[in-house]
PDB file of C-alpha atoms in Angstrom:
ATOM      1  CA  ASN N1451      -0.191   0.023   0.225  1.00 80.00           C
ATOM      2  CA  GLY N1452       1.445   3.286  -1.260  1.00 79.00           C
ATOM      3  CA  ARG N1453       2.011   5.809  -3.591  1.00 77.00           C
ATOM      4  CA  TYR N1454       1.524   3.574  -6.971  1.00 81.00           C
ATOM      5  CA  ILE N1455      -1.686   1.317  -5.494  1.00 83.00           C
ATOM      6  CA  ARG N1456      -3.300   0.106  -2.070  1.00 86.00           C
ATOM      7  CA  LEU N1457      -4.200  -3.668  -2.547  1.00 87.00           C
ATOM      8  CA  GLY N1458      -5.456  -3.612   1.265  1.00 89.00           C
ATOM      9  CA  SER N1459      -4.462  -6.202   3.864  1.00 89.00           C
ATOM     10  CA  TYR N1460      -2.096  -9.290   3.666  1.00 87.00           C
ATOM     11  CA  ARG N1461      -4.984 -12.087   3.431  1.00 86.00           C
ATOM     12  CA  GLU N1462      -6.367  -9.953   0.281  1.00 88.00           C
ATOM     13  CA  VAL N1463      -3.476 -10.549  -1.946  1.00 86.00           C
ATOM     14  CA  LEU N1464      -2.787 -13.847  -1.169  1.00 86.00           C
ATOM     15  CA  HIS N1465      -3.889 -16.570  -3.149  1.00 85.00           C
ATOM     16  CA  ARG N1466      -6.766 -18.521  -1.480  1.00 83.00           C
ATOM     17  CA  ASP N1467      -5.221 -22.066  -2.098  1.00 83.00           C
ATOM     18  CA  LEU N1468      -2.369 -20.840   0.023  1.00 81.00           C
ATOM     19  CA  PRO N1469      -1.559 -21.048   3.848  1.00 80.00           C
ATOM     20  CA  LEU N1470      -1.730 -18.255   6.020  1.00 79.00           C
ATOM     21  CA  GLY N1471       1.153 -19.247   7.713  1.00 77.00           C
ATOM     22  CA  GLU N1472       3.703 -19.889   4.811  1.00 79.00           C
ATOM     23  CA  GLY N1473       5.676 -17.542   3.488  1.00 81.00           C
ATOM     24  CA  VAL N1474       5.679 -16.700  -0.447  1.00 85.00           C
ATOM     25  CA  ASP N1475       8.791 -16.502  -2.427  1.00 86.00           C
ATOM     26  CA  LEU N1476       8.535 -13.312  -5.005  1.00 85.00           C
ATOM     27  CA  ALA N1477      10.991 -14.232  -7.673  1.00 86.00           C
ATOM     28  CA  PHE N1478      12.029 -12.114 -10.748  1.00 83.00           C
ATOM     29  CA  GLU N1479      14.323 -12.182 -13.297  1.00 82.00           C
ATOM     30  CA  VAL N1480      16.830 -10.044 -15.011  1.00 77.00           C
ATOM     31  CA  LYS N1481      18.214 -10.548 -18.453  1.00 75.00           C
ATOM     32  CA  TYR N1482      21.059  -8.226 -20.054  1.00 70.00           C
ATOM     33  CA  GLY N1483      23.063 -10.196 -22.750  1.00 73.00           C
ATOM     34  CA  THR N1484      24.433 -12.873 -21.684  1.00 78.00           C
ATOM     35  CA  LYS N1485      23.992 -12.850 -18.204  1.00 77.00           C
ATOM     36  CA  SER N1486      20.529 -12.963 -15.999  1.00 82.00           C
ATOM     37  CA  GLY N1487      20.236 -12.507 -12.561  1.00 81.00           C
ATOM     38  CA  GLN N1488      17.556 -14.116 -10.588  1.00 83.00           C
ATOM     39  CA  VAL N1489      15.839 -12.247  -7.349  1.00 82.00           C
ATOM     40  CA  HIS N1490      13.678 -13.784  -4.897  1.00 85.00           C
ATOM     41  CA  LEU N1491      12.232 -11.867  -2.091  1.00 83.00           C
ATOM     42  CA  MET N1492      10.308 -13.895   1.083  1.00 86.00           C
ATOM     43  CA  LEU N1493       7.610 -12.390   2.024  1.00 85.00           C
ATOM     44  CA  ASP N1494       5.319 -12.766   5.114  1.00 84.00           C
ATOM     45  CA  ALA N1495       3.171 -10.684   7.462  1.00 80.00           C
ATOM     46  CA  GLU N1496       2.219 -11.394  11.019  1.00 76.00           C
ATOM     47  CA  ASP N1497      -1.161 -11.938  10.538  1.00 81.00           C
ATOM     48  CA  GLY N1498      -4.064 -11.647   7.593  1.00 81.00           C
ATOM     49  CA  ALA N1499      -4.926  -8.273   8.312  1.00 87.00           C
ATOM     50  CA  SER N1500      -1.532  -6.922   8.197  1.00 87.00           C
ATOM     51  CA  ARG N1501      -1.174  -4.470   5.877  1.00 84.00           C
ATOM     52  CA  CYS N1502       2.314  -4.437   4.625  1.00 82.00           C
ATOM     53  CA  VAL N1503       4.628  -7.305   4.580  1.00 83.00           C
ATOM     54  CA  ASN N1504       8.025  -8.200   5.586  1.00 83.00           C
ATOM     55  CA  VAL N1505      10.786  -8.834   4.095  1.00 82.00           C
ATOM     56  CA  LYS N1506      12.092 -12.167   5.694  1.00 83.00           C
ATOM     57  CA  SER N1507      15.308 -13.168   3.637  1.00 81.00           C
ATOM     58  CA  ARG N1508      16.451 -11.929   0.145  1.00 79.00           C
ATOM     59  CA  ARG N1509      18.719 -14.087  -2.404  1.00 79.00           C
ATOM     60  CA  PHE N1510      20.424 -12.936  -5.489  1.00 78.00           C
ATOM     61  CA  GLU N1511      21.579 -15.694  -7.992  1.00 80.00           C
ATOM     62  CA  LEU N1512      23.879 -14.232 -11.225  1.00 80.00           C
ATOM     63  CA  PHE N1513      24.137 -16.492 -14.416  1.00 83.00           C
ATOM     64  CA  ASP N1514      26.172 -16.401 -17.281  1.00 81.00           C
ATOM     65  CA  ASN N1515      24.988 -18.478 -20.632  1.00 81.00           C
ATOM     66  CA  ASN N1516      22.709 -19.820 -17.513  1.00 80.00           C
ATOM     67  CA  GLU N1517      26.290 -20.750 -15.891  1.00 82.00           C
ATOM     68  CA  PRO N1518      25.844 -20.052 -12.053  1.00 81.00           C
ATOM     69  CA  VAL N1519      28.300 -17.346 -11.562  1.00 77.00           C
ATOM     70  CA  ASP N1520      30.237 -17.604  -8.194  1.00 74.00           C
ATOM     71  CA  ARG N1521      29.605 -14.466  -5.834  1.00 67.00           C
ATOM     72  CA  THR N1522      33.100 -14.167  -5.135  1.00 66.00           C
ATOM     73  CA  LYS N1523      34.426 -13.470  -8.494  1.00 64.00           C
ATOM     74  CA  TYR N1524      32.148 -11.235  -9.330  1.00 62.00           C
ATOM     75  CA  THR N1525      33.385  -8.350 -11.155  1.00 64.00           C
ATOM     76  CA  GLN N1526      32.961  -4.211  -9.633  1.00 65.00           C
ATOM     77  CA  GLU N1527      29.850  -3.959 -11.879  1.00 63.00           C
ATOM     78  CA  GLN N1528      28.480  -7.219 -11.251  1.00 61.00           C
ATOM     79  CA  GLY N1529      29.112  -6.372  -7.392  1.00 61.00           C
ATOM     80  CA  LEU N1530      27.240  -3.237  -7.542  1.00 61.00           C
ATOM     81  CA  LEU N1531      24.103  -4.813  -8.892  1.00 60.00           C
ATOM     82  CA  PHE N1532      24.040  -7.314  -6.724  1.00 59.00           C
ATOM     83  CA  ASP N1533      24.745  -4.876  -3.716  1.00 61.00           C
ATOM     84  CA  ARG N1534      21.407  -2.437  -5.285  1.00 58.00           C
ATOM     85  CA  LEU N1535      19.069  -6.010  -5.699  1.00 54.00           C
ATOM     86  CA  ASP N1536      19.533  -7.432  -2.448  1.00 52.00           C
ATOM     87  CA  ALA N1537      19.667  -4.226  -0.353  1.00 52.00           C
ATOM     88  CA  PRO N1538      16.512  -3.529   2.011  1.00 44.00           C
ATOM     89  CA  GLU N1539      15.569  -0.242   0.617  1.00 44.00           C
ATOM     90  CA  TYR N1540      15.477  -1.965  -3.404  1.00 45.00           C
ATOM     91  CA  ALA N1541      12.442  -0.939  -4.766  1.00 49.00           C
ATOM     92  CA  LEU N1542      10.834   0.518  -8.391  1.00 56.00           C
ATOM     93  CA  LEU N1543      12.703   3.786  -9.057  1.00 60.00           C
ATOM     94  CA  ASN N1544      12.008   6.098 -11.682  1.00 78.00           C
ATOM     95  CA  ALA N1545       7.914   4.263 -12.297  1.00 87.00           C
ATOM     96  CA  HIS N1546       5.277   5.928 -14.266  1.00 93.00           C
ATOM     97  CA  TYR N1547       1.981   4.364 -13.428  1.00 94.00           C
ATOM     98  CA  ILE N1548      -1.357   5.460 -14.769  1.00 95.00           C
ATOM     99  CA  SER N1549      -4.637   3.168 -13.834  1.00 95.00           C
ATOM    100  CA  ALA N1550      -7.631   2.658 -15.596  1.00 95.00           C
ATOM    101  CA  ASP N1551      -9.150   4.619 -12.744  1.00 94.00           C
ATOM    102  CA  ARG N1552      -7.972   8.172 -14.542  1.00 95.00           C
ATOM    103  CA  LEU N1553      -9.866  11.442 -13.376  1.00 93.00           C
ATOM    104  CA  GLY N1554     -12.360  12.434 -15.743  1.00 93.00           C
ATOM    105  CA  PRO N1555     -13.130  16.404 -16.537  1.00 93.00           C
ATOM    106  CA  GLN N1556     -11.817  18.721 -13.758  1.00 92.00           C
ATOM    107  CA  GLU N1557     -12.450  22.072 -13.245  1.00 92.00           C
ATOM    108  CA  PHE N1558      -9.488  22.406 -11.519  1.00 91.00           C
ATOM    109  CA  PHE N1559      -6.232  20.488  -9.790  1.00 91.00           C
ATOM    110  CA  ARG N1560      -4.817  20.580  -6.340  1.00 90.00           C
ATOM    111  CA  TRP N1561      -1.136  21.609  -5.817  1.00 88.00           C
ATOM    112  CA  ALA N1562       1.023  17.833  -5.151  1.00 80.00           C
ATOM    113  CA  ASP N1563       3.282  17.169  -2.649  1.00 70.00           C
ATOM    114  CA  GLU N1564       7.102  18.310  -3.410  1.00 61.00           C
ATOM    115  CA  GLY N1565       8.350  14.622  -3.546  1.00 54.00           C
ATOM    116  CA  LEU N1566       5.931  13.927  -6.365  1.00 51.00           C
ATOM    117  CA  ARG N1567       6.445  17.186  -7.970  1.00 51.00           C
ATOM    118  CA  GLN N1568      10.338  16.088  -8.306  1.00 55.00           C
ATOM    119  CA  ASP N1569      10.054  13.576 -10.611  1.00 74.00           C
ATOM    120  CA  PHE N1570       7.068  14.398 -12.717  1.00 88.00           C
ATOM    121  CA  PHE N1571       4.787  12.080 -11.414  1.00 90.00           C
ATOM    122  CA  VAL N1572       1.401  12.963 -12.951  1.00 92.00           C
ATOM    123  CA  GLY N1573      -0.976  10.341 -10.365  1.00 91.00           C
ATOM    124  CA  THR N1574      -2.155   6.938 -10.830  1.00 93.00           C
ATOM    125  CA  ARG N1575      -4.941   8.976 -11.557  1.00 94.00           C
ATOM    126  CA  GLY N1576      -3.431  11.940 -13.706  1.00 94.00           C
ATOM    127  CA  GLU N1577      -4.268  14.089 -10.660  1.00 93.00           C
ATOM    128  CA  ASN N1578      -0.969  16.097 -10.849  1.00 93.00           C
ATOM    129  CA  THR N1579      -1.168  16.353 -14.612  1.00 94.00           C
ATOM    130  CA  ALA N1580      -1.600  20.084 -14.387  1.00 94.00           C
ATOM    131  CA  GLU N1581       1.416  20.698 -11.887  1.00 93.00           C
ATOM    132  CA  VAL N1582       3.846  18.263 -14.053  1.00 93.00           C
ATOM    133  CA  LEU N1583       2.748  20.251 -17.057  1.00 94.00           C
ATOM    134  CA  ARG N1584       3.629  23.674 -15.332  1.00 92.00           C
ATOM    135  CA  GLU N1585       6.829  22.207 -13.866  1.00 91.00           C
ATOM    136  CA  ALA N1586       8.291  20.448 -17.300  1.00 92.00           C
ATOM    137  CA  ARG N1587       7.385  23.529 -19.519  1.00 92.00           C
ATOM    138  CA  PHE N1588      11.409  23.757 -19.759  1.00 93.00           C
ATOM    139  CA  HIS N1589      11.913  19.799 -20.047  1.00 93.00           C
ATOM    140  CA  THR N1590      12.469  18.512 -23.518  1.00 95.00           C
ATOM    141  CA  VAL N1591      10.801  15.798 -25.106  1.00 96.00           C
ATOM    142  CA  HIS N1592      13.089  12.591 -26.752  1.00 95.00           C
ATOM    143  CA  PRO N1593      13.525  13.755 -30.238  1.00 94.00           C
ATOM    144  CA  SER N1594      11.988  10.063 -31.287  1.00 93.00           C
ATOM    145  CA  VAL N1595       8.496  11.286 -29.571  1.00 96.00           C
ATOM    146  CA  ALA N1596       8.806  14.836 -30.751  1.00 96.00           C
ATOM    147  CA  ARG N1597       6.184  16.167 -32.791  1.00 96.00           C
ATOM    148  CA  ALA N1598       7.417  18.306 -35.945  1.00 95.00           C
ATOM    149  CA  GLU N1599       4.239  21.000 -36.097  1.00 94.00           C
ATOM    150  CA  ALA N1600       4.399  21.505 -32.513  1.00 94.00           C
ATOM    151  CA  ASP N1601       5.756  25.534 -31.307  1.00 91.00           C
ATOM    152  CA  ALA N1602       8.735  23.541 -29.725  1.00 95.00           C
ATOM    153  CA  THR N1603      10.082  20.393 -28.225  1.00 96.00           C
ATOM    154  CA  VAL N1604       9.421  21.076 -23.907  1.00 97.00           C
ATOM    155  CA  VAL N1605       6.741  18.801 -22.650  1.00 96.00           C
ATOM    156  CA  PRO N1606       3.451  21.452 -23.033  1.00 96.00           C
ATOM    157  CA  ASP N1607       3.756  22.195 -26.434  1.00 96.00           C
ATOM    158  CA  GLN N1608       4.699  18.414 -27.462  1.00 97.00           C
ATOM    159  CA  ALA N1609       1.683  17.534 -25.007  1.00 97.00           C
ATOM    160  CA  SER N1610      -0.755  19.692 -27.192  1.00 96.00           C
ATOM    161  CA  ALA N1611       0.756  19.070 -30.615  1.00 96.00           C
ATOM    162  CA  TRP N1612       0.403  15.161 -29.649  1.00 97.00           C
ATOM    163  CA  LEU N1613      -3.746  15.826 -28.350  1.00 96.00           C
ATOM    164  CA  GLY N1614      -4.245  17.346 -31.401  1.00 96.00           C
ATOM    165  CA  TYR N1615      -2.567  14.847 -33.551  1.00 97.00           C
ATOM    166  CA  VAL N1616      -4.072  11.960 -31.666  1.00 97.00           C
ATOM    167  CA  PHE N1617      -8.005  13.513 -31.793  1.00 96.00           C
ATOM    168  CA  ASP N1618      -7.323  15.115 -35.233  1.00 94.00           C
ATOM    169  CA  GLY N1619      -7.608  18.541 -33.757  1.00 93.00           C
ATOM    170  CA  GLY N1620      -6.827  20.207 -30.300  1.00 92.00           C
ATOM    171  CA  LYS N1621      -4.874  22.262 -28.461  1.00 94.00           C
ATOM    172  CA  LEU N1622      -4.232  22.862 -24.832  1.00 95.00           C
ATOM    173  CA  LYS N1623      -2.935  25.037 -22.524  1.00 94.00           C
ATOM    174  CA  GLU N1624      -2.530  26.092 -18.448  1.00 93.00           C
ATOM    175  CA  GLY N1625      -5.699  28.421 -16.942  1.00 92.00           C
ATOM    176  CA  PRO N1626      -5.168  30.616 -13.810  1.00 91.00           C
ATOM    177  CA  ALA N1627      -3.625  29.242 -11.214  1.00 90.00           C
ATOM    178  CA  SER N1628      -3.831  30.575  -7.760  1.00 89.00           C
ATOM    179  CA  GLU N1629      -1.753  29.493  -4.126  1.00 87.00           C
ATOM    180  CA  ALA N1630      -4.335  26.270  -4.070  1.00 89.00           C
ATOM    181  CA  VAL N1631      -5.187  25.621  -7.561  1.00 92.00           C
ATOM    182  CA  LEU N1632      -4.111  24.830 -11.337  1.00 93.00           C
ATOM    183  CA  THR N1633      -6.307  24.889 -14.208  1.00 94.00           C
ATOM    184  CA  LEU N1634      -6.264  23.957 -17.698  1.00 95.00           C
ATOM    185  CA  LEU N1635      -7.797  25.117 -20.812  1.00 95.00           C
ATOM    186  CA  MET N1636      -8.358  22.980 -24.150  1.00 95.00           C
ATOM    187  CA  ASN N1637     -10.522  23.104 -27.580  1.00 95.00           C
ATOM    188  CA  SER N1638     -11.441  20.525 -29.455  1.00 93.00           C
ATOM    189  CA  ASP N1639     -10.740  22.612 -32.984  1.00 91.00           C
ATOM    190  CA  ASN N1640      -7.377  24.216 -32.868  1.00 87.00           C
ATOM    191  CA  SER N1641      -8.636  27.764 -32.741  1.00 89.00           C
ATOM    192  CA  VAL N1642      -7.399  30.488 -30.646  1.00 91.00           C
ATOM    193  CA  HIS N1643     -10.486  29.820 -28.212  1.00 94.00           C
ATOM    194  CA  TYR N1644     -10.404  27.469 -25.059  1.00 94.00           C
ATOM    195  CA  VAL N1645     -12.555  26.492 -22.421  1.00 95.00           C
ATOM    196  CA  ARG N1646     -12.433  24.442 -19.549  1.00 94.00           C
ATOM    197  CA  PRO N1647     -12.214  20.114 -19.598  1.00 94.00           C
ATOM    198  CA  VAL N1648     -15.745  20.225 -18.340  1.00 93.00           C
ATOM    199  CA  HIS N1649     -16.976  21.508 -21.469  1.00 94.00           C
ATOM    200  CA  MET N1650     -14.854  18.627 -23.590  1.00 94.00           C
ATOM    201  CA  GLY N1651     -15.344  14.704 -24.411  1.00 93.00           C
ATOM    202  CA  PHE N1652     -14.484  12.619 -21.718  1.00 94.00           C
ATOM    203  CA  GLY N1653     -11.725  11.593 -23.527  1.00 95.00           C
ATOM    204  CA  TYR N1654      -9.571  14.148 -23.459  1.00 96.00           C
ATOM    205  CA  SER N1655      -8.940  14.418 -20.502  1.00 96.00           C
ATOM    206  CA  TYR N1656      -8.044  10.112 -20.259  1.00 96.00           C
ATOM    207  CA  LEU N1657      -5.258  10.369 -22.596  1.00 97.00           C
ATOM    208  CA  LEU N1658      -3.871  13.394 -21.133  1.00 97.00           C
ATOM    209  CA  PRO N1659      -2.120  11.828 -18.237  1.00 97.00           C
ATOM    210  CA  ILE N1660      -0.762   9.559 -20.520  1.00 98.00           C
ATOM    211  CA  LEU N1661       0.835  11.099 -23.260  1.00 98.00           C
ATOM    212  CA  VAL N1662       2.168  13.517 -20.218  1.00 97.00           C
ATOM    213  CA  ALA N1663       3.611  10.817 -18.501  1.00 97.00           C
ATOM    214  CA  GLY N1664       4.986   9.196 -21.706  1.00 97.00           C
ATOM    215  CA  LEU N1665       6.801  12.810 -22.583  1.00 97.00           C
ATOM    216  CA  VAL N1666       8.535  13.047 -19.381  1.00 96.00           C
ATOM    217  CA  ALA N1667       9.548   9.334 -18.483  1.00 94.00           C
ATOM    218  CA  LYS N1668      13.245   9.244 -19.039  1.00 92.00           C
ATOM    219  CA  PRO N1669      15.329   6.570 -20.861  1.00 91.00           C
ATOM    220  CA  GLY N1670      15.873   3.313 -18.708  1.00 87.00           C
ATOM    221  CA  SER N1671      12.487   4.185 -16.855  1.00 90.00           C
ATOM    222  CA  LEU N1672       9.282   2.343 -16.848  1.00 93.00           C
ATOM    223  CA  LEU N1673       5.291   3.262 -18.046  1.00 96.00           C
ATOM    224  CA  ILE N1674       2.610   1.510 -16.634  1.00 96.00           C
ATOM    225  CA  VAL N1675      -0.179   2.629 -18.599  1.00 98.00           C
ATOM    226  CA  GLU N1676      -4.192   0.366 -17.954  1.00 97.00           C
ATOM    227  CA  ASN N1677      -6.545   0.969 -20.678  1.00 97.00           C
ATOM    228  CA  PRO N1678      -5.091   3.752 -22.803  1.00 97.00           C
ATOM    229  CA  GLU N1679      -8.258   3.508 -25.074  1.00 97.00           C
ATOM    230  CA  ALA N1680     -11.120   4.357 -23.051  1.00 95.00           C
ATOM    231  CA  HIS N1681     -13.179   6.816 -24.092  1.00 95.00           C
ATOM    232  CA  LEU N1682     -11.448   7.154 -27.277  1.00 96.00           C
ATOM    233  CA  HIS N1683     -12.665   6.014 -30.911  1.00 96.00           C
ATOM    234  CA  PRO N1684     -10.653   3.489 -32.907  1.00 96.00           C
ATOM    235  CA  LEU N1685      -8.728   6.415 -34.622  1.00 97.00           C
ATOM    236  CA  ALA N1686      -7.403   7.504 -31.594  1.00 97.00           C
ATOM    237  CA  GLN N1687      -6.993   4.480 -30.011  1.00 97.00           C
ATOM    238  CA  SER N1688      -4.749   3.488 -33.106  1.00 97.00           C
ATOM    239  CA  ARG N1689      -2.667   7.174 -32.368  1.00 98.00           C
ATOM    240  CA  VAL N1690      -2.259   6.699 -28.748  1.00 98.00           C
ATOM    241  CA  GLY N1691      -1.013   3.386 -29.464  1.00 97.00           C
ATOM    242  CA  GLU N1692       1.531   4.806 -32.381  1.00 98.00           C
ATOM    243  CA  PHE N1693       2.827   7.366 -29.017  1.00 98.00           C
ATOM    244  CA  LEU N1694       3.463   4.450 -26.882  1.00 98.00           C
ATOM    245  CA  ALA N1695       5.486   2.747 -29.253  1.00 98.00           C
ATOM    246  CA  LYS N1696       7.320   5.742 -30.080  1.00 98.00           C
ATOM    247  CA  VAL N1697       7.694   5.967 -26.299  1.00 98.00           C
ATOM    248  CA  ALA N1698       9.237   2.546 -25.537  1.00 97.00           C
ATOM    249  CA  ALA N1699      11.703   3.341 -28.830  1.00 96.00           C
ATOM    250  CA  ALA N1700      13.160   6.009 -26.773  1.00 96.00           C
ATOM    251  CA  GLY N1701      13.992   4.042 -24.229  1.00 94.00           C
ATOM    252  CA  VAL N1702      11.657   3.782 -22.204  1.00 95.00           C
ATOM    253  CA  GLN N1703       9.822   0.454 -20.849  1.00 95.00           C
ATOM    254  CA  VAL N1704       6.238   0.493 -21.750  1.00 97.00           C
ATOM    255  CA  TYR N1705       3.502  -2.037 -19.951  1.00 97.00           C
ATOM    256  CA  VAL N1706       0.467  -2.063 -21.675  1.00 98.00           C
ATOM    257  CA  GLU N1707      -2.582  -3.940 -20.142  1.00 97.00           C
ATOM    258  CA  SER N1708      -5.876  -3.326 -23.183  1.00 96.00           C
ATOM    259  CA  HIS N1709      -8.527  -4.586 -24.689  1.00 95.00           C
ATOM    260  CA  SER N1710      -8.203  -2.970 -27.747  1.00 96.00           C
ATOM    261  CA  GLU N1711      -7.671  -4.741 -31.220  1.00 95.00           C
ATOM    262  CA  HIS N1712      -6.854  -0.977 -32.294  1.00 96.00           C
ATOM    263  CA  ILE N1713      -3.581  -0.613 -29.853  1.00 97.00           C
ATOM    264  CA  LEU N1714      -2.821  -4.200 -30.605  1.00 96.00           C
ATOM    265  CA  ASN N1715      -2.637  -3.254 -34.668  1.00 96.00           C
ATOM    266  CA  ALA N1716      -0.646   0.498 -33.562  1.00 97.00           C
ATOM    267  CA  PHE N1717       2.069  -2.101 -32.029  1.00 97.00           C
ATOM    268  CA  ARG N1718       2.079  -3.934 -34.814  1.00 97.00           C
ATOM    269  CA  LEU N1719       2.361  -1.367 -37.647  1.00 97.00           C
ATOM    270  CA  ALA N1720       5.311   0.168 -35.320  1.00 97.00           C
ATOM    271  CA  VAL N1721       7.479  -2.876 -35.922  1.00 97.00           C
ATOM    272  CA  ARG N1722       6.273  -2.907 -39.343  1.00 97.00           C
ATOM    273  CA  ASP N1723       7.308   0.631 -39.902  1.00 97.00           C
ATOM    274  CA  THR N1724      10.690  -0.302 -38.058  1.00 96.00           C
ATOM    275  CA  VAL N1725       9.168   2.527 -35.039  1.00 96.00           C
ATOM    276  CA  LEU N1726      10.523  -0.808 -33.238  1.00 96.00           C
ATOM    277  CA  ALA N1727      12.060  -4.156 -33.552  1.00 95.00           C
ATOM    278  CA  ALA N1728       9.758  -7.443 -33.212  1.00 95.00           C
ATOM    279  CA  ASP N1729      11.682  -8.724 -30.581  1.00 93.00           C
ATOM    280  CA  ASP N1730      11.222  -5.304 -28.942  1.00 95.00           C
ATOM    281  CA  LEU N1731       7.292  -6.091 -28.660  1.00 96.00           C
ATOM    282  CA  SER N1732       6.174  -9.203 -26.317  1.00 95.00           C
ATOM    283  CA  VAL N1733       2.618  -9.417 -26.211  1.00 96.00           C
ATOM    284  CA  LEU N1734       1.053 -11.358 -23.367  1.00 95.00           C
ATOM    285  CA  TYR N1735      -2.474 -13.003 -23.510  1.00 95.00           C
ATOM    286  CA  PHE N1736      -3.430 -13.727 -20.273  1.00 94.00           C
ATOM    287  CA  ARG N1737      -6.176 -16.419 -20.193  1.00 90.00           C
ATOM    288  CA  ARG N1738      -8.374 -18.944 -17.895  1.00 86.00           C
ATOM    289  CA  ASP N1739      -6.194 -21.901 -18.433  1.00 85.00           C
ATOM    290  CA  GLU N1740      -4.362 -23.448 -16.321  1.00 83.00           C
ATOM    291  CA  SER N1741      -1.974 -25.674 -17.919  1.00 87.00           C
ATOM    292  CA  GLU N1742      -0.263 -22.192 -19.754  1.00 89.00           C
ATOM    293  CA  PRO N1743      -2.194 -19.325 -18.105  1.00 91.00           C
ATOM    294  CA  VAL N1744      -0.119 -16.611 -19.719  1.00 93.00           C
ATOM    295  CA  LEU N1745       0.461 -17.290 -24.107  1.00 93.00           C
ATOM    296  CA  ARG N1746       3.363 -15.422 -25.781  1.00 93.00           C
ATOM    297  CA  ILE N1747       1.859 -14.616 -28.924  1.00 94.00           C
ATOM    298  CA  PRO N1748       5.218 -13.989 -31.919  1.00 92.00           C
ATOM    299  CA  ILE N1749       5.041 -10.731 -33.637  1.00 94.00           C
ATOM    300  CA  ASP N1750       7.025 -11.437 -37.244  1.00 95.00           C
ATOM    301  CA  ALA N1751       9.166  -8.728 -38.625  1.00 94.00           C
ATOM    302  CA  LYS N1752       6.290  -7.495 -40.714  1.00 95.00           C
ATOM    303  CA  GLY N1753       3.831  -7.207 -37.775  1.00 95.00           C
ATOM    304  CA  GLY N1754       2.405 -10.313 -38.582  1.00 94.00           C
ATOM    305  CA  ILE N1755       0.752 -12.818 -36.351  1.00 92.00           C
ATOM    306  CA  SER N1756       0.935 -16.700 -37.699  1.00 88.00           C
ATOM    307  CA  SER N1757      -0.198 -18.411 -34.706  1.00 86.00           C
ATOM    308  CA  TRP N1758      -3.851 -16.497 -33.621  1.00 87.00           C
ATOM    309  CA  PRO N1759      -4.942 -18.248 -30.964  1.00 88.00           C
ATOM    310  CA  ASP N1760      -8.659 -19.226 -29.642  1.00 88.00           C
ATOM    311  CA  GLY N1761     -10.475 -15.748 -27.628  1.00 88.00           C
ATOM    312  CA  PHE N1762      -7.387 -13.586 -28.870  1.00 89.00           C
ATOM    313  CA  PHE N1763      -9.176 -10.592 -30.699  1.00 89.00           C
ATOM    314  CA  ASP N1764     -11.355 -12.760 -32.488  1.00 87.00           C
ATOM    315  CA  GLN N1765     -14.674 -11.598 -31.685  1.00 89.00           C
ATOM    316  CA  ARG N1766     -15.118  -9.407 -34.596  1.00 87.00           C
ATOM    317  CA  LEU N1767     -14.409 -12.445 -37.514  1.00 86.00           C
ATOM    318  CA  HIS N1768     -17.093 -14.372 -35.069  1.00 88.00           C
ATOM    319  CA  ASP N1769     -19.873 -11.674 -35.404  1.00 91.00           C
ATOM    320  CA  PHE N1770     -19.244 -11.471 -39.168  1.00 89.00           C
ATOM    321  CA  GLN N1771     -19.341 -15.285 -39.650  1.00 89.00           C
ATOM    322  CA  ARG N1772     -22.851 -14.892 -38.286  1.00 90.00           C
ATOM    323  CA  LEU N1773     -23.853 -11.703 -39.906  1.00 93.00           C
ATOM    324  CA  PHE N1774     -22.461 -12.894 -43.619  1.00 92.00           C
ATOM    325  CA  GLY N1775     -22.827 -16.918 -42.937  1.00 84.00           C
ATOM    326  CA  VAL N1776     -19.194 -17.282 -43.933  1.00 68.00           C
TER     327      VAL N1776
END
């Protein structure tokens, strides 16, 4: 429970078939070149009502070409990696997380806490978006993400340009600010006339935090986005997929949870157009299959999918078969 998400008690997140008294081995793997590292965190809590868990033990293993590396023979670089991953304060750093539960059109935004403002964190619901736009007004975006038609390469101008591109029209600018609140102004026709977000469609407000987070994210950081397609029509969904692909091409590791075939197709087009290499796109299909709950969908160099599993974005085909008797 903290900055990114609040899951409640230990019992709520523990698998229902796992006894409460047993610890949980949380493991993940990091790969770089021929080397890989496995990190194991043994978690436990005093009781099921506890709202935080204890890290009882940590274990880190380093492999080179799948062969274990003796910790006493680590290079200085490997040793530094080990020390960082094995440290008690180890946590996700430089991560931007945009929840599906984003704020709709707002009349105003409250000023954020100092810590949130310093690293351009728009907030899981987009609640800090107006302030990040203000604080990042001199922050230049990565060249691969910048739109040429924008007035400048700084975040506010680029956010406005991307907003206009995604929706085929639209501009953004700061509104009046006071000691207590900030405001934003928008339009949908690229004119000189602006209105408050409450007079715009929901899609503008739902998309804006994603655009701002992607523009301020640094290479090597994480951007996690849930349902970027919310309140967007198909063309806009495709174009926000294009935006996220370009953010990934700029060196940001982008995780997207989506139910939209238009988002998926935008990523496939990014591979076909060489914005992303096929190996840089990982499509995971989560399904109710105990033997293989997570299925990786191979993408070829032209963005094609040769093996299309049952239930994976195939409802359109089923509907057309009924409509046209195919």
